[in-house]
Tab-separated table of C-alpha atoms in Angstrom:
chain	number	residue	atom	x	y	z
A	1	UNK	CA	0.000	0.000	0.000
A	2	UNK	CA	1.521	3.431	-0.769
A	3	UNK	CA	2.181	6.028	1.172
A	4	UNK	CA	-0.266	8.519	0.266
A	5	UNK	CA	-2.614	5.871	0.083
A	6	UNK	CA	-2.335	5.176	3.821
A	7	UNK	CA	-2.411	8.907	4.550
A	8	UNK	CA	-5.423	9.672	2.538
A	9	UNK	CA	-7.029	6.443	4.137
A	10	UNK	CA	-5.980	8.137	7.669
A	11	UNK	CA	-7.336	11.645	6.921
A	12	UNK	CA	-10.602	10.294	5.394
A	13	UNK	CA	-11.068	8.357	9.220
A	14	UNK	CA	-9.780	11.450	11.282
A	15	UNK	CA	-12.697	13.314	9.068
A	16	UNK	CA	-15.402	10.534	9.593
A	17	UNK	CA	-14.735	10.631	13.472
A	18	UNK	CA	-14.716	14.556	13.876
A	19	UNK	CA	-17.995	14.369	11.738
A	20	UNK	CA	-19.103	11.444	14.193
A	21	UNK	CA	-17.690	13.402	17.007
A	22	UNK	CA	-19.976	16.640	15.731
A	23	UNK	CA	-22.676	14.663	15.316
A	24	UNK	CA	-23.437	12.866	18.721
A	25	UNK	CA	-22.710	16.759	20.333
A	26	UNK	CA	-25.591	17.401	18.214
A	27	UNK	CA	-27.480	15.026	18.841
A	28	UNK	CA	-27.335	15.398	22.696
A	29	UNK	CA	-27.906	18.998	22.150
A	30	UNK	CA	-31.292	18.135	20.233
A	31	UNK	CA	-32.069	15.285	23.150
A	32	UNK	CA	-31.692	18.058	25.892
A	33	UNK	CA	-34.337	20.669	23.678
A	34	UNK	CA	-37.099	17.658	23.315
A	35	UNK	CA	-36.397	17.244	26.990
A	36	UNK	CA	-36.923	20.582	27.720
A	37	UNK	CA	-39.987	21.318	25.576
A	38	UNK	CA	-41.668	18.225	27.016
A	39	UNK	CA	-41.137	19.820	30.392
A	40	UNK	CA	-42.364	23.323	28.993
A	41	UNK	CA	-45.519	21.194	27.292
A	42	UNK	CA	-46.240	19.287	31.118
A	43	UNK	CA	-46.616	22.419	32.399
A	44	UNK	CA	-48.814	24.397	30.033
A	45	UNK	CA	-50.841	21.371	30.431
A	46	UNK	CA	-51.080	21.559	33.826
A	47	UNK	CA	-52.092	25.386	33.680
A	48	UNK	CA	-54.827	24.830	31.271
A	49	UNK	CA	-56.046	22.251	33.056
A	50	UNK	CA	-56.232	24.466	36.583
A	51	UNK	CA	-58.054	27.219	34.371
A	52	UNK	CA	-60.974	25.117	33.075
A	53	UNK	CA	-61.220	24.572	36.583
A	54	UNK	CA	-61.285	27.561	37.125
A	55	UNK	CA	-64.125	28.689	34.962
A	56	UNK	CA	-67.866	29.389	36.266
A	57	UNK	CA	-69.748	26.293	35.267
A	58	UNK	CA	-71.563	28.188	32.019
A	59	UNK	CA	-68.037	29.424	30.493
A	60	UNK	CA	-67.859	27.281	28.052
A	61	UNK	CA	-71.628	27.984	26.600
A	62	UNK	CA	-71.456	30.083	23.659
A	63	UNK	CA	-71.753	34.132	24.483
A	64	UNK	CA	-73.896	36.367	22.489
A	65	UNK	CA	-72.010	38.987	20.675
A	66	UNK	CA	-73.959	41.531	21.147
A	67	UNK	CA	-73.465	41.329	24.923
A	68	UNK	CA	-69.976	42.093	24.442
A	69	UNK	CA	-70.020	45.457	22.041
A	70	UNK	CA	-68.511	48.348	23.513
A	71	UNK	CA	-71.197	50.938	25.266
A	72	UNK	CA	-71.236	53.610	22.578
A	73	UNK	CA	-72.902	51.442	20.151
């Protein structure tokens, strides 16, 4: 095997493992976000869930518009 041969062969695995290196950094980086964003999701959840408690039993009936215009009309 030449020489250049084995040094080309070398470089193309010292690229392959910084790209592998790069990529599981990235991956735990991406991991960590889902992670959080469940977390984030849990909790608006939870905080809709304690307002429709909340809520006078008819708040979820439908509301007549014309209740709600402003008083100078």
């Amino acid at each position: 095997m030449p020489m250049d041969s084995t040094r080309t062969t070398d470089q193309r695995l010292t690229d392959l493992e910084v790209k592998a290196s790069f990529t599981e950094d990235l991956l735990d980086q991406l991991n960590l976000t889902i992670y959080q964003q469940q977390q984030q999701i849990d909790r608006l959840v939870r905080q809709v869930g304690q307002l429709r408690q909340q809520m006078p039993e008819g708040g979820g009936a439908a509301r007549n518009l014309r209740d709600e215009l402003p008083p100078h009309y």
